CSV table of C-alpha atoms and ligand atoms in Angstrom, one decimal:
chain,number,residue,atom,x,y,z
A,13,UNK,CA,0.0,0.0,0.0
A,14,UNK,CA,0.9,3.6,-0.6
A,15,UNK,CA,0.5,6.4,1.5
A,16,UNK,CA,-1.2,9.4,-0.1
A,17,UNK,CA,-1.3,12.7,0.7
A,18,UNK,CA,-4.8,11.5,2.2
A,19,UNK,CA,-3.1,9.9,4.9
A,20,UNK,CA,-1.1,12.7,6.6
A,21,UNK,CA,-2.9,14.4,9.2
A,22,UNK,CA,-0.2,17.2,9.0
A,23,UNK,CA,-1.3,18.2,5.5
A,24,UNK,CA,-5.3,17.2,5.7
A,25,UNK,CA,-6.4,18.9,8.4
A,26,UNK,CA,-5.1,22.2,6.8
A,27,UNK,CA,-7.4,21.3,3.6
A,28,UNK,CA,-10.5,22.5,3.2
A,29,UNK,CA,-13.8,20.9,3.8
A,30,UNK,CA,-14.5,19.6,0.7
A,31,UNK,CA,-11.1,18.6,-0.1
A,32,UNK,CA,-11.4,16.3,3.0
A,33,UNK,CA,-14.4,15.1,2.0
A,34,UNK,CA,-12.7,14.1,-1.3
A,35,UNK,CA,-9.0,12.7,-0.2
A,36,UNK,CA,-8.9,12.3,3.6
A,37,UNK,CA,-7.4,8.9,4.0
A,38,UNK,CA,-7.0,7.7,0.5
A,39,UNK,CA,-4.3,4.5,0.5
A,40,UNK,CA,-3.4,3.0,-3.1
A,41,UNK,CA,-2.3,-0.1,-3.5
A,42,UNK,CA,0.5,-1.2,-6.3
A,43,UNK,CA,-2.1,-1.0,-8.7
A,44,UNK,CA,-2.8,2.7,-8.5
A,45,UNK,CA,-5.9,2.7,-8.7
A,46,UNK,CA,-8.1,6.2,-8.3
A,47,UNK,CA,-11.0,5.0,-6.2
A,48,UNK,CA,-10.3,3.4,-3.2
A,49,UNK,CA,-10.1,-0.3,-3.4
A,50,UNK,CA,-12.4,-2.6,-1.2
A,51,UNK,CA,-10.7,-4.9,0.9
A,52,UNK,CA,-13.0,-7.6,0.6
A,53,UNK,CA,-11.5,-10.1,3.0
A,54,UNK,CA,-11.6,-11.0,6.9
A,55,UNK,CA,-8.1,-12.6,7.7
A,56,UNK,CA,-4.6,-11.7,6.4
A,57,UNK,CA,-1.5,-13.8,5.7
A,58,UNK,CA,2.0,-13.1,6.7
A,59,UNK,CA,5.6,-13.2,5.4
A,60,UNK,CA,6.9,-14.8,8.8
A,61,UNK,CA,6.3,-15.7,12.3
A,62,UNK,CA,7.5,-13.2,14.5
A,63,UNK,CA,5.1,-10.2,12.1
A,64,UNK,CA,2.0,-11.6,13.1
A,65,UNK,CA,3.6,-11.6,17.0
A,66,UNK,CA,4.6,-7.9,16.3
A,67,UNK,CA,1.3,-7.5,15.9
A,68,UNK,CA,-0.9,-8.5,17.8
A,69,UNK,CA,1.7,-7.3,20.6
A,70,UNK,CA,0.7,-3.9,19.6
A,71,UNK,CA,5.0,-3.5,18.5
A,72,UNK,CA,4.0,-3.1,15.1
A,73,UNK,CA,1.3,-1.7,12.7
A,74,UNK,CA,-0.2,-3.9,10.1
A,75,UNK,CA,-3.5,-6.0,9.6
A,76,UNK,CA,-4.4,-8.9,11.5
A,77,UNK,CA,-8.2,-9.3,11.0
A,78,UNK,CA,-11.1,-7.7,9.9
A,79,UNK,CA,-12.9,-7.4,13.2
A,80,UNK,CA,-9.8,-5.2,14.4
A,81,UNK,CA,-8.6,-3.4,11.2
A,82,UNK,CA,-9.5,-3.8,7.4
A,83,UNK,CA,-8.0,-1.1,4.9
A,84,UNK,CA,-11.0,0.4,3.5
A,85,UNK,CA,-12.8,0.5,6.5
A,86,UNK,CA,-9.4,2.3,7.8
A,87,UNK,CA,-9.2,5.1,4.9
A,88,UNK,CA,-13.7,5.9,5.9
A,89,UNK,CA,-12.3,6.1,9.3
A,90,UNK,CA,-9.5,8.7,8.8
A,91,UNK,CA,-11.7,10.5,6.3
A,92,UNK,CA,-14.3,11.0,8.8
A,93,UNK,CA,-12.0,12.2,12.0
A,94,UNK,CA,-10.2,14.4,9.5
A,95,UNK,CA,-13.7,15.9,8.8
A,96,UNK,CA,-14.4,15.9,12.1
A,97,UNK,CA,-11.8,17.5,13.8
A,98,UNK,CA,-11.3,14.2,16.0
A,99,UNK,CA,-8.3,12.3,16.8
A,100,UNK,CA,-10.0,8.9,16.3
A,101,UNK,CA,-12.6,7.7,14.6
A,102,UNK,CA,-14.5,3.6,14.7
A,103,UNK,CA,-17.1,2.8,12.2
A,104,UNK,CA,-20.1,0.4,13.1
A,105,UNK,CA,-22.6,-1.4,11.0
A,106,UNK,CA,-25.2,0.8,11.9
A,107,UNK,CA,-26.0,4.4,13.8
A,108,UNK,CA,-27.6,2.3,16.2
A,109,UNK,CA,-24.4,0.5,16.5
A,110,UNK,CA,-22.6,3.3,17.1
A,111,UNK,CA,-24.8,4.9,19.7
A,112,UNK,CA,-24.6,1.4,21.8
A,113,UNK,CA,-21.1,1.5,21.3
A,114,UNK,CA,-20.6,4.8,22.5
A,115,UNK,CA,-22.4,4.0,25.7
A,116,UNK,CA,-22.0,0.8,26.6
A,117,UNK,CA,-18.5,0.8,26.4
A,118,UNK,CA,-17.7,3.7,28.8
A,119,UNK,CA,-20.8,2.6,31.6
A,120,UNK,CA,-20.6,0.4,33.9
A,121,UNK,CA,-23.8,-0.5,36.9
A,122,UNK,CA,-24.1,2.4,39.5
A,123,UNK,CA,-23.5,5.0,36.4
A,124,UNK,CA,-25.8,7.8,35.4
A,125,UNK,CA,-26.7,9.3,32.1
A,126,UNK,CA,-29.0,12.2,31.7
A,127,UNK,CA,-30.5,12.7,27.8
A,128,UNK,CA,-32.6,14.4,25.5
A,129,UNK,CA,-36.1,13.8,25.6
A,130,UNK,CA,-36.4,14.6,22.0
A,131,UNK,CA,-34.5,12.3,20.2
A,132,UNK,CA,-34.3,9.4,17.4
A,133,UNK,CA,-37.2,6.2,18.7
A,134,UNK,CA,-34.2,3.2,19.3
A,135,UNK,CA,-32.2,6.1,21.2
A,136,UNK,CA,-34.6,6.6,23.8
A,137,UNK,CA,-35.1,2.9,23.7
A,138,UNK,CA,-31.4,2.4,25.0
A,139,UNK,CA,-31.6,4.8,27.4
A,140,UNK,CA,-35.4,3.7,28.9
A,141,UNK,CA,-35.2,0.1,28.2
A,142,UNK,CA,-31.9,-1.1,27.4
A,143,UNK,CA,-29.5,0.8,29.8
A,144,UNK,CA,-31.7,0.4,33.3
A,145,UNK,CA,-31.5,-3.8,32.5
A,146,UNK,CA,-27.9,-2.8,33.2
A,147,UNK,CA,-28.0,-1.2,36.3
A,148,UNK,CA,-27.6,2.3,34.5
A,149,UNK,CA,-29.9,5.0,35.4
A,150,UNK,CA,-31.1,7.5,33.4
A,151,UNK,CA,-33.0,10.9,33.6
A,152,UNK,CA,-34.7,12.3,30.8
A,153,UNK,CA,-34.9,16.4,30.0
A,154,UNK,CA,-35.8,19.1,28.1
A,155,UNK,CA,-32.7,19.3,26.2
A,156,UNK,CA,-33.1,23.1,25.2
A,157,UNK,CA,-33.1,24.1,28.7
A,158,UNK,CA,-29.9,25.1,29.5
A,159,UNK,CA,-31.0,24.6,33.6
A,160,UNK,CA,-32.2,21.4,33.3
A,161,UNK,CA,-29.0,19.6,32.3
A,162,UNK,CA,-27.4,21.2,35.5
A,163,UNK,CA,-30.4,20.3,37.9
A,164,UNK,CA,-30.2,16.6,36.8
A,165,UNK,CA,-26.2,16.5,37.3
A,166,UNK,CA,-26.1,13.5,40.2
A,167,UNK,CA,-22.9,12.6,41.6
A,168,UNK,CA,-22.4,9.5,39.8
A,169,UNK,CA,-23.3,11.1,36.4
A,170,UNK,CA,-21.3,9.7,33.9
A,171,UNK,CA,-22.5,10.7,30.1
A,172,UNK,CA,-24.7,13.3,28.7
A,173,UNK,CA,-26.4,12.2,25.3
A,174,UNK,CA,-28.3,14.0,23.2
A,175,UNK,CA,-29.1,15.1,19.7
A,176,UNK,CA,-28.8,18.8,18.0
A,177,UNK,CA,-30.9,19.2,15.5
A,178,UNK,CA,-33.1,16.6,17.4
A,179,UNK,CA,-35.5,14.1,15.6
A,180,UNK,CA,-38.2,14.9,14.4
A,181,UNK,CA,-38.7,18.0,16.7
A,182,UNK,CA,-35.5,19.7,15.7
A,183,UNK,CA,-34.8,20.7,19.2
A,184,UNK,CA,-31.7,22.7,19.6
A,185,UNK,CA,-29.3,22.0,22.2
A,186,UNK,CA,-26.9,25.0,23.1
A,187,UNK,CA,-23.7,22.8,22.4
A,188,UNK,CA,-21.4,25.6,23.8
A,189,UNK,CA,-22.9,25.9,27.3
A,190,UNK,CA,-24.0,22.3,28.0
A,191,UNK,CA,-20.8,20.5,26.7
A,192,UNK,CA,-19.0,23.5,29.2
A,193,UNK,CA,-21.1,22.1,31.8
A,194,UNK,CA,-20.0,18.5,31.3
A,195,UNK,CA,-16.6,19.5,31.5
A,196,UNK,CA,-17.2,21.3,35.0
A,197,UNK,CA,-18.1,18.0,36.6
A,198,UNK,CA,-16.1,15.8,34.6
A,199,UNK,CA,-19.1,14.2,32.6
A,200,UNK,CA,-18.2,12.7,29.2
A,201,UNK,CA,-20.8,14.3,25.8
A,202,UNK,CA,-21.9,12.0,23.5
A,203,UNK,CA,-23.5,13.9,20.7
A,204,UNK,CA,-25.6,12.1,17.8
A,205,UNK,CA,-24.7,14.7,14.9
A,206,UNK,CA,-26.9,12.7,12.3
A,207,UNK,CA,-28.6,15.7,11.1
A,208,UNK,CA,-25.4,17.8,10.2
A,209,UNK,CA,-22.5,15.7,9.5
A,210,UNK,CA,-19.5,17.3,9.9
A,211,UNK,CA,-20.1,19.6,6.9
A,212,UNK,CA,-22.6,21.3,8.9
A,213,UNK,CA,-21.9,21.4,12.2
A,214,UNK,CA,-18.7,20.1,14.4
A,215,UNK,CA,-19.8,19.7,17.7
A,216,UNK,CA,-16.3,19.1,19.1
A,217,UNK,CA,-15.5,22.7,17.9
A,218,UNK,CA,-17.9,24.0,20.8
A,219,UNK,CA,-16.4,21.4,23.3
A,220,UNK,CA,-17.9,17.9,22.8
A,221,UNK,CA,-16.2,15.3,23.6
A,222,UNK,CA,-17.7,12.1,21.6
A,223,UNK,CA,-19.7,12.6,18.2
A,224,UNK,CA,-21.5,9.4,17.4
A,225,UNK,CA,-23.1,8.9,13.3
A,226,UNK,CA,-25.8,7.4,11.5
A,227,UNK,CA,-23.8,7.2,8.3
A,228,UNK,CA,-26.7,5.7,6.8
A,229,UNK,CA,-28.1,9.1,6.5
A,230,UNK,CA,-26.5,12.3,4.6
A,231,UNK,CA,-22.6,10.5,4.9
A,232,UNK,CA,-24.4,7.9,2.3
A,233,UNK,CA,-26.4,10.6,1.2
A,234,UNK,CA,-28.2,7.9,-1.3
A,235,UNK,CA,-30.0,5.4,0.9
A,236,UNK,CA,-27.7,2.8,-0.1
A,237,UNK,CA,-26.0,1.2,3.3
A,238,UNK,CA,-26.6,1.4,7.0
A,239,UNK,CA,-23.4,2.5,8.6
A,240,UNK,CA,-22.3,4.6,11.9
A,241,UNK,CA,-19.3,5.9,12.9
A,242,UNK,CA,-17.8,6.8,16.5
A,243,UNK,CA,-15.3,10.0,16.6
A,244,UNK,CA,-13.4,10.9,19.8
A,245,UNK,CA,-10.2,11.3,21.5
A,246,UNK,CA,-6.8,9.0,20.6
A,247,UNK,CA,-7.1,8.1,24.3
A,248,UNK,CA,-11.2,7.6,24.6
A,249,UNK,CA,-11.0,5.3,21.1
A,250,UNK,CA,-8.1,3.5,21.9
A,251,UNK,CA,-8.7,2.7,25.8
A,252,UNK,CA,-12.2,2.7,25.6
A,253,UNK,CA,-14.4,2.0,22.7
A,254,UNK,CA,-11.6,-0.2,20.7
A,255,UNK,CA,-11.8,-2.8,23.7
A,256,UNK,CA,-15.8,-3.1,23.3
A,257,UNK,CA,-15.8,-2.9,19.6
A,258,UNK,CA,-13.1,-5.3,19.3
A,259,UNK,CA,-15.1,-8.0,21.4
A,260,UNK,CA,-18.1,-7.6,20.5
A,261,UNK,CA,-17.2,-6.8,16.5
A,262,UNK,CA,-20.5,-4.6,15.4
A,263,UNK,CA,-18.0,-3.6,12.5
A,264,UNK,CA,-18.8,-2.0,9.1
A,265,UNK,CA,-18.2,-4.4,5.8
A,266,UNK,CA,-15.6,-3.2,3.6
A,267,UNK,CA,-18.5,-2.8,0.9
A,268,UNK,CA,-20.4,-0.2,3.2
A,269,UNK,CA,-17.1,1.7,4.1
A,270,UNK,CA,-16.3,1.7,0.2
A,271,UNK,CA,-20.1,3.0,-0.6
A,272,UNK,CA,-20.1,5.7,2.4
A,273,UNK,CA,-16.8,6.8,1.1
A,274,UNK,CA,-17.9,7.8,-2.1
A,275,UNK,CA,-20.6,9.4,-0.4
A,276,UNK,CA,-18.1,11.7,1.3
A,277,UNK,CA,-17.0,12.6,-2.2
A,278,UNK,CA,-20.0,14.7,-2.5
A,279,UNK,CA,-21.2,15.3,0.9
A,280,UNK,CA,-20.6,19.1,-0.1
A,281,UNK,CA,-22.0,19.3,-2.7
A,282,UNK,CA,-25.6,17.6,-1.7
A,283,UNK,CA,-26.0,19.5,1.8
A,284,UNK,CA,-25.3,22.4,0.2
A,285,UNK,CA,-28.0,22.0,-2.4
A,286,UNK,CA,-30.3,19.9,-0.1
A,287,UNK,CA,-29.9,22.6,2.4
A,288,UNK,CA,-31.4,25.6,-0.2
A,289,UNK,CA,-34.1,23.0,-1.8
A,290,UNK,CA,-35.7,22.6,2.1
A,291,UNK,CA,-35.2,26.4,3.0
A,292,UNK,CA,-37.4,27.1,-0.2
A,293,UNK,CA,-39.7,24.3,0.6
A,294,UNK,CA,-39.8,25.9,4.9
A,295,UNK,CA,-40.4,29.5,3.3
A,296,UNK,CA,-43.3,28.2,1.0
A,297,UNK,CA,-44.9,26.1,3.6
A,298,UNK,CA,-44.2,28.3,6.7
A,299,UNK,CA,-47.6,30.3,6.5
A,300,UNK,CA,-49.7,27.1,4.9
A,301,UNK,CA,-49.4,25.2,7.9
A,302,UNK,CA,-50.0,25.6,12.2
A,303,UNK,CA,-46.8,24.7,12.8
A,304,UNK,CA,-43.2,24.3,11.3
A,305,UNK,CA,-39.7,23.4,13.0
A,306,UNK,CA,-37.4,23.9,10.6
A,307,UNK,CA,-34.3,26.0,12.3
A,308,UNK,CA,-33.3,28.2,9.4
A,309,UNK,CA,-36.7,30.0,9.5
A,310,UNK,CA,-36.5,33.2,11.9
A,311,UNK,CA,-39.3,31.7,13.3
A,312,UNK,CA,-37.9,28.9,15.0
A,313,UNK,CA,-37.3,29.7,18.9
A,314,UNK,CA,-33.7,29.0,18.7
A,315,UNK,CA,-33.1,30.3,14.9
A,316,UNK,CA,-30.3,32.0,16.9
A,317,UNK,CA,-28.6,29.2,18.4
A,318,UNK,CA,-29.2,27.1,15.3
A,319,UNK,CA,-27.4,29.1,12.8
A,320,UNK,CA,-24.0,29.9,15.3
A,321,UNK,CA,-23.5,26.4,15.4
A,322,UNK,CA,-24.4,25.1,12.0
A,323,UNK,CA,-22.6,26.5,8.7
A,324,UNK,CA,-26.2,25.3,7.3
A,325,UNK,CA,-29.7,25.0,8.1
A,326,UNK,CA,-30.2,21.3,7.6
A,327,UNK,CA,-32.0,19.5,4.9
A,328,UNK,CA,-35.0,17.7,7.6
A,329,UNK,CA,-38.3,19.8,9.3
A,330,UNK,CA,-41.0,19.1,10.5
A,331,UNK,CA,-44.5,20.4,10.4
A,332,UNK,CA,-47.9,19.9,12.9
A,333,UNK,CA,-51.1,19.8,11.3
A,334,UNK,CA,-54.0,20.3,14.1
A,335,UNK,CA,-55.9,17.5,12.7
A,336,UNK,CA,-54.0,14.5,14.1
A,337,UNK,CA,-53.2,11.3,12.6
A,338,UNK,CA,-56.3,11.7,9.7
A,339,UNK,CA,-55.1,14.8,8.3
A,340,UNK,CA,-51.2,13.8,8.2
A,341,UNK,CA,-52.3,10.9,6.6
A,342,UNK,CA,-54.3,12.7,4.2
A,343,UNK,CA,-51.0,15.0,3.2
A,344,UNK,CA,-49.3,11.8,2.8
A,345,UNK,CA,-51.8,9.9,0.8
A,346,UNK,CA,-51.5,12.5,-1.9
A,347,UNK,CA,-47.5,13.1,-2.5
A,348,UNK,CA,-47.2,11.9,-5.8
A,349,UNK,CA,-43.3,12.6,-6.1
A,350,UNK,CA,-42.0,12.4,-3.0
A,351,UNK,CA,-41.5,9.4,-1.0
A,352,UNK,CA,-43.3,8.3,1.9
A,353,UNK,CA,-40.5,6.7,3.5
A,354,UNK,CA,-39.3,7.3,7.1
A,355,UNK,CA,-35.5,7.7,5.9
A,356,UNK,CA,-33.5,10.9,6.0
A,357,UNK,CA,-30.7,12.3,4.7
A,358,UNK,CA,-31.1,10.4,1.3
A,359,UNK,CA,-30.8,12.8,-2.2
A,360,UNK,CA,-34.6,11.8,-2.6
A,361,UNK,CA,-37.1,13.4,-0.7
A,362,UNK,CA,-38.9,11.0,1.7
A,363,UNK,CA,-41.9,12.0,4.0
A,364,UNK,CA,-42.9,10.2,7.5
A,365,UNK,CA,-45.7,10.4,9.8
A,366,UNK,CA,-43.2,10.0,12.7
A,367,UNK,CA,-45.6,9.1,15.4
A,368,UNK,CA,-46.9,6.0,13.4
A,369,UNK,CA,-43.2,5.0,11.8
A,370,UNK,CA,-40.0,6.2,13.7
A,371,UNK,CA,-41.6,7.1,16.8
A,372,UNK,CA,-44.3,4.3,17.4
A,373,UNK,CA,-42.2,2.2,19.5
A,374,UNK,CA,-41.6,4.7,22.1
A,375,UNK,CA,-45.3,4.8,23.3
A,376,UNK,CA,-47.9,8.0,23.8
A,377,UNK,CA,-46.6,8.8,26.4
A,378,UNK,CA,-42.8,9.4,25.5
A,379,UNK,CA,-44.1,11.0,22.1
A,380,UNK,CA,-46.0,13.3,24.6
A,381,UNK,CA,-43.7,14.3,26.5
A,382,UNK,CA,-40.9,15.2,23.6
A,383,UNK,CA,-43.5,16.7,21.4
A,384,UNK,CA,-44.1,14.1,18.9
A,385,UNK,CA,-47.9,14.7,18.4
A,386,UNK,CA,-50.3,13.3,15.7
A,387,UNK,CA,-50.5,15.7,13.1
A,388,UNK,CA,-46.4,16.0,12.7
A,389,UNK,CA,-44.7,15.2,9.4
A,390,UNK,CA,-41.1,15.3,8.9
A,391,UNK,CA,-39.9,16.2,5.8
A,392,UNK,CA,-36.5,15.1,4.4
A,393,UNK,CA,-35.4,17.2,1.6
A,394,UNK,CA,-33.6,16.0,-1.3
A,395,UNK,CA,-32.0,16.9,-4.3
A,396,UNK,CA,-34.9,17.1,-7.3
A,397,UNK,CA,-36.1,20.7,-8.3
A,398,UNK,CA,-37.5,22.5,-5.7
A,399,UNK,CA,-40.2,23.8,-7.5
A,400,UNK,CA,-41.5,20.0,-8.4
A,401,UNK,CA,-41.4,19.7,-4.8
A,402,UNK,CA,-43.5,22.6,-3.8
A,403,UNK,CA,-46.0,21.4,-6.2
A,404,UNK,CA,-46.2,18.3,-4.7
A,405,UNK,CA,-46.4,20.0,-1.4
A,406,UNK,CA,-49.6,21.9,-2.9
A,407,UNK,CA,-51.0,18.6,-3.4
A,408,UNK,CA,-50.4,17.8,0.2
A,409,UNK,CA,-51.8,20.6,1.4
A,410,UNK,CA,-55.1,20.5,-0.5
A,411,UNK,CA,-55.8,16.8,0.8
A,412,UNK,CA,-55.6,17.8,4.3
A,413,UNK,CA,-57.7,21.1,3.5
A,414,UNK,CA,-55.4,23.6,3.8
B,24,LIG,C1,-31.2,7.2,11.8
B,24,LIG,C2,-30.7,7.7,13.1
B,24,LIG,C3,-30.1,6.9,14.0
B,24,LIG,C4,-29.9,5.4,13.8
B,24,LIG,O1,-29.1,5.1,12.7
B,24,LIG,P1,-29.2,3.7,11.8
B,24,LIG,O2,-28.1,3.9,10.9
B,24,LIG,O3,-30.5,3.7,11.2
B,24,LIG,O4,-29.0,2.6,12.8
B,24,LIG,C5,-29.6,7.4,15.2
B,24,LIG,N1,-29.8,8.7,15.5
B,24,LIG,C6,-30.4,9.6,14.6
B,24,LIG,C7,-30.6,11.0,14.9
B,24,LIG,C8,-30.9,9.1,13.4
B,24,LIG,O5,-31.5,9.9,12.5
């Protein structure tokens, strides 16, 4: 294999964003190929004894299996932290992966973990079903109130975890103060930066400590692969999530990692233009419907907030119909070109009726409490014309009467 200039952190992290997005990490092999080459094996062979010994004594660098390193996962990995502004990067099979990962591997029985309310269906699910099995407490807040984080601080609070934009309420969490906070009491941040990728918004910039991914979403950008990423700190990755990851192997094929690497190739390019398609889709439906949540509109509370910690607006909003479940399902019923899919992130545009798709599992009463009510729709926004879309949004609107 060849080193690139992809793979020296010394020269990449001075590049641009979209240069990253294009070269971060980039090995060739003897062939020289262009594209990165997938790796599509699970053991390797060596030359003598004492290499593979070097090894797996940690004495020397070099492939030993693909639970613990495989090359094209490696380059998606370096891509990403170089993105990121990380030191370390893992990639998992799936967001949900890497959220699991992120916890589980730092909490132990006795710990405490205070989260967003708001926030993706199976995340809740870890932290009210899965975690407390465990002996792991958790306390659930308003995550836009600045004072609730601190009041729910316990001495044996280990992690906060939350989302900024959250899903599907878009809910923004003021990264600068509550990571801050963390730091005072020596809690750890996991932050699920689905929504943005790195392009958008680097949470580690305003003090995070872990950023956790859905890949499967705008990294893919295509709805092709479920993948998830973990970035962090040399000493978090190698001392903490490598020995859960390792054991329990929730790795990433080398196909995904190949397939979300091209997607980095024009991660730029599609936020950008995903980005403008949804603000022109927010500004035509913002006075058609009760309710929108879309943070690049000055009407959203935390418009503010939103746009010093995003470069962009996001490409996902919702909207709140007042007549429930019937009239949501009316909109739907009529889309004729966009999707009715409860994706996001993918360069079609897909439309979900979150409290009957994403959001069913968590039960009335958790969709209550973090605002999840019967006449939301969330709304990714892809890459078609924007005026097609709005005329499919007319169509919408017209079946539920408005
Ligand atoms: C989709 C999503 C996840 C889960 O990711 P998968 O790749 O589907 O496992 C987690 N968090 C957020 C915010 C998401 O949107």
């Amino acid at each position: 294999m060849k080193r690139t200039t992809g793979q020296d952190r010394s020269i990449t992290r001075n590049w641009r964003p979209a240069t990253q997005a294009v070269r971060a990490g980039t090995w060739r092999s003897e062939m020289g190929e262009t594209s990165e080459a997938i790796f599509a094996t699970s053991g390797y062979t060596y030359e003598d004894a004492a290499t593979p010994a070097a090894r797996f004594a940690g004495e020397q660098d070099g492939m030993t299996y693909s639970r613990l390193q495989n090359p094209t996962v490696q380059m998606l990995e370096e891509r990403i932290a170089v993105l990121e502004g990380a030191e370390a990067c893992r990639t998992q099979a799936s967001g949900m992966a890497a959220m699991t990962a992120a916890l589980l591997c730092q909490l132990s029985a006795g710990d405490h973990i205070v989260a967003a309310r708001a926030a993706f269906g199976s995340c809740r699910w870890l932290v009210d079903s899965l975690l407390p099995r465990f002996g792991i407490e958790g306390t659930v807040i308003d995550s836009t109130d600045n004072a609730a984080w601190e009041a729910a601080i316990r001495p044996n609070t280990r992690v906060f975890f939350f989302e900024t934009p959250a899903n599907p309420t878009l809910d923004i969490v003021d990264l600068e103060y509550v990571c801050g906070l963390a730091k005072a009491h020596g809690i750890t941040t996991v932050v699920d930066n689905a929504f943005c990728t790195p392009i958008m918004q680097r949470p580690m910039d305003f003090g995070a400590d872990v950023v956790a991914y859905s890949a499967t979403k705008l990294m893919d950008g295509q709805g092709r692969v479920l993948a998830g990423a973990v970035c962090g700190s040399e000493e978090f990755i190698q001392d903490k999530l490598l020995p859960f990851q390792r054991n329990t192997g929730p790795n990433l094929s080398p196909f995904n990692a190949w397939v979300v690497l091209k997607g980095l190739e024009t991660l730029h390019l599609r936020a950008r233009q995903q980005c403008d398609n949804a603000l022109k889709l927010g500004r035509f439906l913002e006075d058609r419907v009760p309710t929108i949540l879309h943070p690049g509109l000055e009407r959203h509370p935390q418009h503010a907030l939103a746009m010093k910690q995003m470069t962009m607006p996001g490409c996902i909003f919702s909207i709140v119909l007042d007549g429930g479940r019937e009239q949501a399902h009316a909109f739907l019923d009529a889309l004729e070109l966009i999707d009715l899919s409860n994706n996001i992130g993918d360069a079609r545009s897909l439309m979900c009726h979150p409290a009957s798709t994403t959001h069913h599992s968590v039960g009335p009463e958790a969709r209550a409490e973090m605002g999840v009510s019967e006449g939301m729709l969330r709304l990714n926004v892809g890459l078609e014309d924007a005026d097609d879309l709005i005329e499919d949004l007319a169509r919408g609107l017209a079946a539920a009467g408005l």
